[in-house]
Amino acid sequence: MRKYFLAPLQVRQLATQPKLAVKPNHQWKSVVGLEVHAQISSTSKLFSGSGTTFGAPLNSAVSFFDASIPGTLPVLNRKCVESGIKTALALGCQVNEVSMFDRKHYFYADLPNGYQITQQRAALANNGKISFPVITPGTKVYYKSVKLLQLQLEQDSGKSLHDDELKRSLVDLNRAGLPLMELVFAPDLETGEEAASLVKELMLILRRLHTCSCKMEEGALRVDANISIHKTGEPLGVRTEVKNIGSVRSISQAISYEINRQIKQVAAGGIITNETRSWDADGRRTVAMRDKEVLQDYRFMPEPNLPPLHVNLKPGSQSTEDLISVAALSEEIPELPEHTRQRLVEHYKLNSETAIILVNEPILLEHFLNITKSLMDVPTKVVTNFLINDLLTYCNKINVDVEDCALSSTDLKDVLKSLHSEEINLQAARQLIELLHNNPKTDINTLIEQHNLQQISDLNTIESYCQQAINNQPTAAQQYRKGKTKALFALAGEVAKLSAQKANMKIVVQCLEKLLKD
Amino acid sequence: MLRFFPNLRFYCKSATKTEVHLVKQRVELNFKELQHPTKVPQVPVPTAFPDTTERDLEIDTKTIQLLERLSLVDLDSAEALATLKSSIQFADKIANINTDNVRPLYTVLESQQLQLRNDEVTEGDCRAEVLRNAKITDEDYYVSPPGNIPLEQTESQFDKN
């Protein structure tokens, strides 16, 4: 997921899976809409006082209400409402003064009530918007804006484990009643990459707000995609819904696959039926889900046990015991990712691509801000290059999340300081990343000493290396003298090899030029 | 009652202590002195609603199947089907009430403030108690029949009705 932004890696991925790449097809237009379920970070559930710890012992975080024992009633969690409102505000929504709860009926064993409490007639907020950079390997970054139709609060269901052999389901109700916000986006997207970029941006926003952990692997953020195709100028086609998308990378793969599947199906004379499909991450395909062909009848009805939820929309108002002030919450909204990007571009004079990469990897941004604060004289370009080209590449190479990398901002600052003062060269700096990752909390001067990484800047030593290189590569020297300036690279490379990558290349180039001119 | 259930959870403002106090006060009121003691008519009121109980009613097989699936009630007998028909005929009256320009009332507590709870863990950790309600359990799981199995449905089942 984090390697998403490294174009070369992504391209390599696609090369081994050619069927996933969308061929440019100008005849067909694809329409993609997303529904995102984000679990609100809270200590207790939406309507009951049981805990929300992920991976708690089976059926332990279950209250009588969650188990649907007759006579129990829902009491709304204040924090969940506040988190929902904060998220709505950050996404430019209009928060509704009065919102209501409804029952949506399903008959599943992991939903003991037989219904889910959600918001259908009057949601918490409507009419928002999310703007985000779209990063597609091989194309220029562009911005896309998608309308957020609705943000509603609702309960999660329990979890079922299906035991095919004994023909039974095992039900754990720990998840039943966890608070979710469902975000319904307008079908304004066209490709899988756009969808993945939207979710990536949404995750950055939710993490800044601390309203959702966004851990897709724990199911804290779930994405359903509605996909259809049509010819330009014709009405929209029949859509299918793809569920069970478990990672940001899967979003783009699943949607690209589904668009291609539909195009192929129609091209072969088939028709698309309105169905729910599931993403099979191992097989990299979408498969039809059984027993879903029947149009669901949810029999929505107002939730009789919960009066409407009122919020205070007056500017300058304060929250009271049972009335939350939207104005007071809007004061708590932190700087949002897009604002940070603009600040990086304006204040630190970074180009927008660099700003996007830094903001999309919160830990890199933290390193960048810490380093530039203490190393004022190092150009920001050197810092960002080092973080993105060297640190990020190293982490990807050893397949470690940048967040889990053992290097602290201070370590990186020390390395950059030595690099900038020409005590070490870039090769040594790269080696230091690896050494520091494997020996955390070691003083970098000790490491430089121990591994003999100091850069060789002594003129006499370099001159002898250069002379040796010229002797070793007489053809290159001759070519250079004849005017083929590129031949100097071969000689410089030879010096690097001779000096075990430790020579100061700036001086080497000057020295070589001088020697060859004589 | 409050004294016996100190841990009872309350769901809206009307159940707070001050309100209970008010209820007590009201009990002491003399209802005969009130101008409008109740709005519920004390004698049946004739209405102009058409009688729909005798109306002919055809329910197609698909609708019956859908109802069976939703309600998990087997309608595969003449008696069950008759009961269903008469329920629909009785309820059909409601369709003749003119509700133009009437704002729907979802709850009489509409103007009440929904009571909010602080985000604290106060319940749960009672697995033994909640699982005691289940007929079959296995290793702390509830055990249920697999998934959503559609009911066996054939046309012929309904033909005999």
Short mmCIF file of N, CA and C in Angstrom, two decimals, chain B:
data_model
loop_
_atom_site.label_atom_id
_atom_site.label_comp_id
_atom_site.label_asym_id
_atom_site.label_seq_id
_atom_site.Cartn_x
_atom_site.Cartn_y
_atom_site.Cartn_z
N MET B 1 -39.05 2.93 42.00
CA MET B 1 -38.43 2.01 41.06
C MET B 1 -36.96 2.34 40.88
N LEU B 2 -36.69 3.64 40.92
CA LEU B 2 -35.31 4.06 40.73
C LEU B 2 -34.39 3.49 41.79
N ARG B 3 -34.91 3.37 42.96
CA ARG B 3 -34.08 2.89 44.06
C ARG B 3 -33.62 1.46 43.83
N PHE B 4 -34.48 0.68 43.19
CA PHE B 4 -34.15 -0.73 43.01
C PHE B 4 -33.20 -0.96 41.83
N PHE B 5 -33.22 -0.06 40.88
CA PHE B 5 -32.35 -0.24 39.71
C PHE B 5 -31.42 0.95 39.52
N PRO B 6 -30.44 1.07 40.38
CA PRO B 6 -29.58 2.27 40.30
C PRO B 6 -28.77 2.30 39.01
N ASN B 7 -28.56 1.15 38.38
CA ASN B 7 -27.72 1.14 37.18
C ASN B 7 -28.51 1.22 35.89
N LEU B 8 -29.79 1.46 36.01
CA LEU B 8 -30.62 1.51 34.81
C LEU B 8 -30.15 2.59 33.87
N ARG B 9 -30.20 2.30 32.55
CA ARG B 9 -29.78 3.30 31.58
C ARG B 9 -31.00 4.06 31.11
N PHE B 10 -30.83 5.35 30.86
CA PHE B 10 -31.97 6.14 30.43
C PHE B 10 -31.77 6.62 29.02
N TYR B 11 -32.85 6.75 28.35
CA TYR B 11 -32.75 6.94 26.91
C TYR B 11 -33.16 8.30 26.42
N CYS B 12 -33.93 9.00 27.19
CA CYS B 12 -34.18 10.39 26.82
C CYS B 12 -34.55 11.15 28.07
N LYS B 13 -34.60 12.44 27.93
CA LYS B 13 -34.71 13.34 29.07
C LYS B 13 -35.90 13.04 29.98
N SER B 14 -36.98 12.53 29.42
CA SER B 14 -38.20 12.39 30.21
C SER B 14 -38.00 11.45 31.39
N ALA B 15 -36.92 10.68 31.37
CA ALA B 15 -36.74 9.71 32.43
C ALA B 15 -35.81 10.18 33.54
N THR B 16 -35.38 11.44 33.50
CA THR B 16 -34.46 11.90 34.54
C THR B 16 -35.20 12.15 35.85
N LYS B 17 -34.43 12.35 36.89
CA LYS B 17 -35.03 12.44 38.23
C LYS B 17 -36.04 13.58 38.34
N THR B 18 -35.71 14.72 37.77
CA THR B 18 -36.62 15.86 37.87
C THR B 18 -37.97 15.51 37.25
N GLU B 19 -37.89 14.78 36.14
CA GLU B 19 -39.13 14.41 35.46
C GLU B 19 -39.96 13.47 36.33
N VAL B 20 -39.27 12.53 36.98
CA VAL B 20 -39.99 11.61 37.87
C VAL B 20 -40.71 12.41 38.94
N HIS B 21 -40.04 13.42 39.43
CA HIS B 21 -40.61 14.30 40.42
C HIS B 21 -41.90 14.91 39.88
N LEU B 22 -41.86 15.37 38.65
CA LEU B 22 -43.02 15.98 38.01
C LEU B 22 -44.17 14.99 37.90
N VAL B 23 -43.83 13.76 37.54
CA VAL B 23 -44.87 12.74 37.41
C VAL B 23 -45.61 12.60 38.73
N LYS B 24 -44.85 12.59 39.80
CA LYS B 24 -45.45 12.47 41.15
C LYS B 24 -46.44 13.60 41.39
N GLN B 25 -45.99 14.81 41.00
CA GLN B 25 -46.86 15.97 41.18
C GLN B 25 -48.16 15.79 40.42
N ARG B 26 -48.01 15.30 39.20
CA ARG B 26 -49.18 15.15 38.33
C ARG B 26 -50.18 14.19 38.92
N VAL B 27 -49.69 13.17 39.58
CA VAL B 27 -50.59 12.18 40.17
C VAL B 27 -51.55 12.85 41.15
N GLU B 28 -51.04 13.90 41.78
CA GLU B 28 -51.89 14.58 42.77
C GLU B 28 -52.91 15.51 42.14
N LEU B 29 -52.84 15.69 40.80
CA LEU B 29 -53.80 16.59 40.15
C LEU B 29 -55.19 15.98 40.14
N ASN B 30 -56.18 16.86 40.19
CA ASN B 30 -57.56 16.39 40.10
C ASN B 30 -57.97 16.41 38.64
N PHE B 31 -58.11 15.25 38.04
CA PHE B 31 -58.38 15.18 36.61
C PHE B 31 -59.72 15.81 36.23
N LYS B 32 -60.62 15.82 37.17
CA LYS B 32 -61.93 16.39 36.87
C LYS B 32 -61.84 17.90 36.64
N GLU B 33 -60.80 18.50 37.21
CA GLU B 33 -60.64 19.95 37.05
C GLU B 33 -60.05 20.31 35.70
N LEU B 34 -59.44 19.34 35.04
CA LEU B 34 -58.79 19.64 33.77
C LEU B 34 -59.84 19.85 32.69
N GLN B 35 -59.49 20.82 31.81
CA GLN B 35 -60.45 21.13 30.76
C GLN B 35 -60.46 20.04 29.69
N HIS B 36 -59.25 19.56 29.36
CA HIS B 36 -59.14 18.53 28.32
C HIS B 36 -58.38 17.34 28.88
N PRO B 37 -59.04 16.51 29.69
CA PRO B 37 -58.31 15.41 30.32
C PRO B 37 -57.73 14.43 29.30
N THR B 38 -58.43 14.19 28.21
CA THR B 38 -57.90 13.27 27.20
C THR B 38 -58.42 13.66 25.84
N LYS B 39 -57.63 13.36 24.83
CA LYS B 39 -58.07 13.65 23.47
C LYS B 39 -58.60 12.41 22.78
N VAL B 40 -58.52 11.30 23.47
CA VAL B 40 -59.03 10.06 22.88
C VAL B 40 -60.55 10.05 23.03
N PRO B 41 -61.27 9.91 21.90
CA PRO B 41 -62.74 9.92 21.98
C PRO B 41 -63.23 8.78 22.87
N GLN B 42 -64.21 9.06 23.68
CA GLN B 42 -64.70 8.07 24.63
C GLN B 42 -65.74 7.14 24.01
N VAL B 43 -66.32 7.58 22.89
CA VAL B 43 -67.27 6.70 22.18
C VAL B 43 -66.82 6.58 20.73
N PRO B 44 -67.14 5.47 20.06
CA PRO B 44 -66.71 5.31 18.67
C PRO B 44 -67.15 6.48 17.78
N VAL B 45 -66.29 6.90 16.91
CA VAL B 45 -66.59 8.02 16.02
C VAL B 45 -66.84 7.48 14.62
N PRO B 46 -67.97 7.79 14.04
CA PRO B 46 -68.19 7.30 12.67
C PRO B 46 -67.25 7.99 11.68
N THR B 47 -66.69 7.23 10.77
CA THR B 47 -65.79 7.82 9.78
C THR B 47 -66.32 7.55 8.39
N ALA B 48 -65.81 8.30 7.45
CA ALA B 48 -66.26 8.16 6.07
C ALA B 48 -65.37 7.21 5.27
N PHE B 49 -64.45 6.49 5.99
CA PHE B 49 -63.56 5.60 5.25
C PHE B 49 -64.37 4.48 4.59
N PRO B 50 -64.06 4.20 3.35
CA PRO B 50 -64.76 3.07 2.72
C PRO B 50 -64.36 1.76 3.40
N ASP B 51 -65.30 0.84 3.44
CA ASP B 51 -65.01 -0.45 4.04
C ASP B 51 -64.24 -1.29 3.02
N THR B 52 -63.04 -1.67 3.37
CA THR B 52 -62.20 -2.41 2.42
C THR B 52 -62.15 -3.89 2.77
N THR B 53 -62.84 -4.29 3.85
CA THR B 53 -62.70 -5.67 4.32
C THR B 53 -63.27 -6.69 3.34
N GLU B 54 -64.19 -6.23 2.50
CA GLU B 54 -64.82 -7.19 1.59
C GLU B 54 -64.20 -7.12 0.19
N ARG B 55 -63.23 -6.21 0.03
CA ARG B 55 -62.67 -5.99 -1.30
C ARG B 55 -61.95 -7.25 -1.81
N ASP B 56 -62.08 -7.50 -3.09
CA ASP B 56 -61.40 -8.65 -3.68
C ASP B 56 -59.89 -8.42 -3.68
N LEU B 57 -59.16 -9.47 -3.41
CA LEU B 57 -57.72 -9.30 -3.28
C LEU B 57 -56.99 -10.46 -3.95
N GLU B 58 -56.10 -10.13 -4.86
CA GLU B 58 -55.28 -11.17 -5.49
C GLU B 58 -53.83 -10.94 -5.09
N ILE B 59 -53.21 -11.96 -4.55
CA ILE B 59 -51.78 -11.83 -4.24
C ILE B 59 -51.04 -12.82 -5.13
N ASP B 60 -50.09 -12.30 -5.92
CA ASP B 60 -49.42 -13.24 -6.81
C ASP B 60 -48.35 -14.06 -6.08
N THR B 61 -47.96 -15.12 -6.71
CA THR B 61 -47.04 -16.08 -6.10
C THR B 61 -45.74 -15.42 -5.66
N LYS B 62 -45.24 -14.52 -6.50
CA LYS B 62 -43.96 -13.87 -6.19
C LYS B 62 -44.04 -13.09 -4.90
N THR B 63 -45.16 -12.35 -4.73
CA THR B 63 -45.33 -11.56 -3.51
C THR B 63 -45.39 -12.47 -2.29
N ILE B 64 -46.11 -13.58 -2.44
CA ILE B 64 -46.19 -14.50 -1.31
C ILE B 64 -44.81 -15.04 -0.95
N GLN B 65 -44.06 -15.39 -1.99
CA GLN B 65 -42.71 -15.90 -1.73
C GLN B 65 -41.86 -14.86 -1.03
N LEU B 66 -41.99 -13.60 -1.47
CA LEU B 66 -41.21 -12.53 -0.84
C LEU B 66 -41.62 -12.39 0.62
N LEU B 67 -42.92 -12.40 0.88
CA LEU B 67 -43.39 -12.27 2.27
C LEU B 67 -42.90 -13.43 3.13
N GLU B 68 -42.91 -14.60 2.55
CA GLU B 68 -42.44 -15.76 3.30
C GLU B 68 -40.98 -15.60 3.67
N ARG B 69 -40.22 -15.12 2.69
CA ARG B 69 -38.80 -14.97 2.93
C ARG B 69 -38.53 -13.91 3.99
N LEU B 70 -39.26 -12.81 3.92
CA LEU B 70 -39.02 -11.72 4.87
C LEU B 70 -39.49 -12.08 6.27
N SER B 71 -40.63 -12.75 6.34
CA SER B 71 -41.24 -12.97 7.67
C SER B 71 -40.85 -14.32 8.25
N LEU B 72 -40.30 -15.21 7.41
CA LEU B 72 -40.01 -16.58 7.80
C LEU B 72 -41.26 -17.29 8.28
N VAL B 73 -42.42 -16.83 7.77
CA VAL B 73 -43.69 -17.48 8.09
C VAL B 73 -44.11 -18.28 6.87
N ASP B 74 -44.48 -19.51 7.09
CA ASP B 74 -44.91 -20.37 6.00
C ASP B 74 -46.36 -20.04 5.67
N LEU B 75 -46.63 -19.60 4.44
CA LEU B 75 -48.00 -19.24 4.04
C LEU B 75 -48.60 -20.33 3.16
N ASP B 76 -48.07 -21.52 3.35
CA ASP B 76 -48.45 -22.62 2.47
C ASP B 76 -49.71 -23.34 2.96
N SER B 77 -50.70 -22.60 3.43
CA SER B 77 -51.97 -23.27 3.78
C SER B 77 -53.10 -22.29 3.52
N ALA B 78 -54.26 -22.81 3.25
CA ALA B 78 -55.40 -21.96 2.92
C ALA B 78 -55.70 -21.00 4.07
N GLU B 79 -55.54 -21.51 5.29
CA GLU B 79 -55.86 -20.70 6.47
C GLU B 79 -54.88 -19.52 6.59
N ALA B 80 -53.59 -19.83 6.44
CA ALA B 80 -52.59 -18.78 6.55
C ALA B 80 -52.81 -17.71 5.50
N LEU B 81 -53.15 -18.14 4.30
CA LEU B 81 -53.36 -17.21 3.20
C LEU B 81 -54.59 -16.35 3.46
N ALA B 82 -55.62 -16.95 4.03
CA ALA B 82 -56.84 -16.21 4.34
C ALA B 82 -56.55 -15.15 5.38
N THR B 83 -55.78 -15.51 6.38
CA THR B 83 -55.42 -14.55 7.43
C THR B 83 -54.65 -13.38 6.84
N LEU B 84 -53.71 -13.71 5.95
CA LEU B 84 -52.92 -12.67 5.30
C LEU B 84 -53.83 -11.73 4.52
N LYS B 85 -54.77 -12.31 3.76
CA LYS B 85 -55.67 -11.50 2.94
C LYS B 85 -56.51 -10.58 3.82
N SER B 86 -57.05 -11.12 4.90
CA SER B 86 -57.93 -10.29 5.72
C SER B 86 -57.13 -9.20 6.43
N SER B 87 -55.87 -9.48 6.76
CA SER B 87 -55.03 -8.44 7.37
C SER B 87 -54.83 -7.30 6.40
N ILE B 88 -54.55 -7.66 5.15
CA ILE B 88 -54.31 -6.62 4.14
C ILE B 88 -55.59 -5.82 3.91
N GLN B 89 -56.73 -6.51 3.83
CA GLN B 89 -58.01 -5.82 3.61
C GLN B 89 -58.30 -4.85 4.74
N PHE B 90 -58.02 -5.28 5.97
CA PHE B 90 -58.29 -4.44 7.13
C PHE B 90 -57.38 -3.19 7.10
N ALA B 91 -56.12 -3.41 6.78
CA ALA B 91 -55.16 -2.31 6.82
C ALA B 91 -55.30 -1.36 5.63
N ASP B 92 -55.95 -1.83 4.58
CA ASP B 92 -56.09 -1.03 3.37
C ASP B 92 -56.84 0.29 3.61
N LYS B 93 -57.63 0.33 4.65
CA LYS B 93 -58.38 1.55 5.02
C LYS B 93 -57.45 2.76 5.09
N ILE B 94 -56.29 2.51 5.62
CA ILE B 94 -55.35 3.58 5.91
C ILE B 94 -54.96 4.34 4.64
N ALA B 95 -55.03 3.64 3.51
CA ALA B 95 -54.66 4.26 2.25
C ALA B 95 -55.65 5.34 1.85
N ASN B 96 -56.86 5.34 2.44
CA ASN B 96 -57.88 6.32 2.07
C ASN B 96 -57.87 7.57 2.94
N ILE B 97 -56.95 7.64 3.87
CA ILE B 97 -56.88 8.83 4.72
C ILE B 97 -56.08 9.91 3.99
N ASN B 98 -56.63 11.09 3.94
CA ASN B 98 -55.94 12.19 3.25
C ASN B 98 -54.87 12.78 4.15
N THR B 99 -53.63 12.65 3.72
CA THR B 99 -52.54 13.18 4.55
C THR B 99 -51.82 14.34 3.86
N ASP B 100 -52.46 14.94 2.85
CA ASP B 100 -51.85 16.07 2.17
C ASP B 100 -51.52 17.17 3.17
N ASN B 101 -50.35 17.74 3.03
CA ASN B 101 -49.90 18.85 3.88
C ASN B 101 -49.82 18.51 5.36
N VAL B 102 -49.80 17.24 5.69
CA VAL B 102 -49.61 16.86 7.10
C VAL B 102 -48.18 16.39 7.27
N ARG B 103 -47.46 17.06 8.17
CA ARG B 103 -46.06 16.68 8.38
C ARG B 103 -46.03 15.36 9.15
N PRO B 104 -45.26 14.38 8.66
CA PRO B 104 -45.27 13.10 9.38
C PRO B 104 -44.72 13.24 10.81
N LEU B 105 -45.39 12.56 11.73
CA LEU B 105 -44.91 12.55 13.12
C LEU B 105 -44.27 11.18 13.34
N TYR B 106 -42.97 11.16 13.54
CA TYR B 106 -42.31 9.87 13.71
C TYR B 106 -42.34 9.44 15.17
N THR B 107 -42.26 10.40 16.05
CA THR B 107 -42.28 10.08 17.47
C THR B 107 -42.82 11.28 18.23
N VAL B 108 -43.48 11.02 19.34
CA VAL B 108 -43.99 12.13 20.15
C VAL B 108 -42.84 12.80 20.90
N LEU B 109 -41.63 12.22 20.82
CA LEU B 109 -40.48 12.81 21.53
C LEU B 109 -39.66 13.69 20.60
N GLU B 110 -40.26 14.10 19.47
CA GLU B 110 -39.51 14.84 18.46
C GLU B 110 -38.79 16.08 18.99
N SER B 111 -39.43 16.78 19.92
CA SER B 111 -38.82 18.02 20.40
C SER B 111 -37.89 17.78 21.59
N GLN B 112 -37.80 16.52 22.00
CA GLN B 112 -36.90 16.20 23.12
C GLN B 112 -35.46 16.17 22.62
N GLN B 113 -34.55 16.45 23.54
CA GLN B 113 -33.13 16.32 23.20
C GLN B 113 -32.74 14.86 23.35
N LEU B 114 -32.11 14.31 22.34
CA LEU B 114 -31.64 12.93 22.45
C LEU B 114 -30.51 12.90 23.47
N GLN B 115 -30.64 12.05 24.47
CA GLN B 115 -29.60 12.04 25.51
C GLN B 115 -28.34 11.38 24.98
N LEU B 116 -27.20 12.01 25.26
CA LEU B 116 -25.92 11.47 24.79
C LEU B 116 -25.15 10.87 25.95
N ARG B 117 -24.36 9.87 25.64
CA ARG B 117 -23.61 9.12 26.64
C ARG B 117 -22.13 9.43 26.45
N ASN B 118 -21.37 9.51 27.53
CA ASN B 118 -19.94 9.71 27.38
C ASN B 118 -19.29 8.45 26.87
N ASP B 119 -18.18 8.62 26.14
CA ASP B 119 -17.53 7.47 25.51
C ASP B 119 -16.70 6.69 26.53
N GLU B 120 -17.38 5.87 27.32
CA GLU B 120 -16.69 5.07 28.34
C GLU B 120 -17.20 3.64 28.29
N VAL B 121 -16.32 2.71 28.64
CA VAL B 121 -16.75 1.31 28.69
C VAL B 121 -17.43 1.07 30.03
N THR B 122 -18.71 0.74 29.98
CA THR B 122 -19.47 0.53 31.22
C THR B 122 -20.16 -0.83 31.23
N GLU B 123 -20.11 -1.52 30.09
CA GLU B 123 -20.83 -2.78 29.99
C GLU B 123 -19.95 -3.83 29.32
N GLY B 124 -20.54 -4.98 29.06
CA GLY B 124 -19.83 -6.04 28.36
C GLY B 124 -19.13 -6.96 29.33
N ASP B 125 -18.19 -7.77 28.80
CA ASP B 125 -17.47 -8.72 29.62
C ASP B 125 -18.43 -9.61 30.39
N CYS B 126 -19.47 -10.07 29.72
CA CYS B 126 -20.46 -10.93 30.37
C CYS B 126 -20.78 -12.07 29.42
N ARG B 127 -19.71 -12.66 28.86
CA ARG B 127 -19.89 -13.69 27.83
C ARG B 127 -20.78 -14.84 28.33
N ALA B 128 -20.48 -15.32 29.53
CA ALA B 128 -21.24 -16.46 30.04
C ALA B 128 -22.74 -16.14 30.05
N GLU B 129 -23.05 -14.91 30.48
CA GLU B 129 -24.46 -14.56 30.58
C GLU B 129 -25.14 -14.46 29.22
N VAL B 130 -24.45 -13.77 28.23
CA VAL B 130 -25.12 -13.63 26.94
C VAL B 130 -25.18 -14.96 26.20
N LEU B 131 -24.15 -15.79 26.37
CA LEU B 131 -24.16 -17.07 25.66
C LEU B 131 -25.16 -18.04 26.26
N ARG B 132 -25.57 -17.77 27.51
CA ARG B 132 -26.53 -18.65 28.16
C ARG B 132 -27.86 -18.68 27.41
N ASN B 133 -28.11 -17.61 26.65
CA ASN B 133 -29.36 -17.54 25.90
C ASN B 133 -29.33 -18.39 24.63
N ALA B 134 -28.14 -18.82 24.23
CA ALA B 134 -28.03 -19.54 22.97
C ALA B 134 -28.21 -21.02 23.18
N LYS B 135 -28.91 -21.65 22.23
CA LYS B 135 -29.17 -23.08 22.34
C LYS B 135 -27.88 -23.86 22.10
N ILE B 136 -27.16 -23.46 21.03
CA ILE B 136 -25.91 -24.16 20.72
C ILE B 136 -24.75 -23.16 20.72
N THR B 137 -23.68 -23.49 21.39
CA THR B 137 -22.47 -22.67 21.34
C THR B 137 -21.28 -23.60 21.13
N ASP B 138 -20.19 -23.01 20.67
CA ASP B 138 -18.97 -23.80 20.49
C ASP B 138 -17.78 -22.89 20.70
N GLU B 139 -16.94 -23.23 21.65
CA GLU B 139 -15.73 -22.45 21.94
C GLU B 139 -16.02 -20.95 21.97
N ASP B 140 -16.99 -20.54 22.75
CA ASP B 140 -17.34 -19.13 22.94
C ASP B 140 -17.99 -18.49 21.72
N TYR B 141 -18.31 -19.26 20.70
CA TYR B 141 -19.06 -18.73 19.56
C TYR B 141 -20.53 -19.09 19.71
N TYR B 142 -21.38 -18.25 19.16
CA TYR B 142 -22.76 -18.68 18.94
C TYR B 142 -22.72 -19.57 17.70
N VAL B 143 -23.55 -20.59 17.66
CA VAL B 143 -23.60 -21.42 16.46
C VAL B 143 -24.96 -21.22 15.81
N SER B 144 -24.95 -20.94 14.51
CA SER B 144 -26.21 -20.72 13.80
C SER B 144 -26.21 -21.56 12.53
N PRO B 145 -27.39 -21.73 11.92
CA PRO B 145 -27.42 -22.42 10.63
C PRO B 145 -26.61 -21.63 9.62
N PRO B 146 -26.08 -22.28 8.58
CA PRO B 146 -25.20 -21.56 7.66
C PRO B 146 -25.94 -20.50 6.85
N GLY B 147 -25.32 -19.35 6.75
CA GLY B 147 -25.72 -18.26 5.85
C GLY B 147 -27.21 -18.02 5.70
N ASN B 148 -27.57 -17.44 4.58
CA ASN B 148 -28.95 -17.14 4.28
C ASN B 148 -29.42 -18.13 3.23
N ILE B 149 -30.00 -19.22 3.67
CA ILE B 149 -30.41 -20.23 2.69
C ILE B 149 -31.81 -19.88 2.18
N PRO B 150 -31.93 -19.67 0.88
CA PRO B 150 -33.27 -19.34 0.37
C PRO B 150 -34.21 -20.51 0.61
N LEU B 151 -35.46 -20.19 0.93
CA LEU B 151 -36.44 -21.25 1.16
C LEU B 151 -36.67 -22.00 -0.15
N GLU B 152 -36.91 -23.27 -0.04
CA GLU B 152 -37.25 -24.07 -1.23
C GLU B 152 -38.56 -23.52 -1.78
N GLN B 153 -38.52 -23.06 -3.00
CA GLN B 153 -39.74 -22.47 -3.52
C GLN B 153 -40.10 -23.06 -4.87
N THR B 154 -41.31 -23.60 -4.95
CA THR B 154 -41.79 -24.12 -6.23
C THR B 154 -43.18 -23.56 -6.48
N GLU B 155 -43.50 -23.42 -7.73
CA GLU B 155 -44.81 -22.88 -8.11
C GLU B 155 -45.93 -23.76 -7.57
N SER B 156 -45.70 -25.09 -7.70
CA SER B 156 -46.79 -26.03 -7.41
C SER B 156 -47.30 -25.89 -5.98
N GLN B 157 -46.41 -25.48 -5.07
CA GLN B 157 -46.82 -25.32 -3.67
C GLN B 157 -48.05 -24.44 -3.54
N PHE B 158 -48.13 -23.43 -4.41
CA PHE B 158 -49.20 -22.45 -4.23
C PHE B 158 -50.42 -22.76 -5.08
N ASP B 159 -50.20 -23.66 -6.04
CA ASP B 159 -51.31 -23.95 -6.94
C ASP B 159 -52.52 -24.53 -6.23
N LYS B 160 -52.21 -25.31 -5.19
CA LYS B 160 -53.33 -25.98 -4.52
C LYS B 160 -54.22 -25.02 -3.75
N ASN B 161 -53.72 -23.82 -3.50
CA ASN B 161 -54.57 -22.87 -2.77
C ASN B 161 -55.63 -22.26 -3.69
#
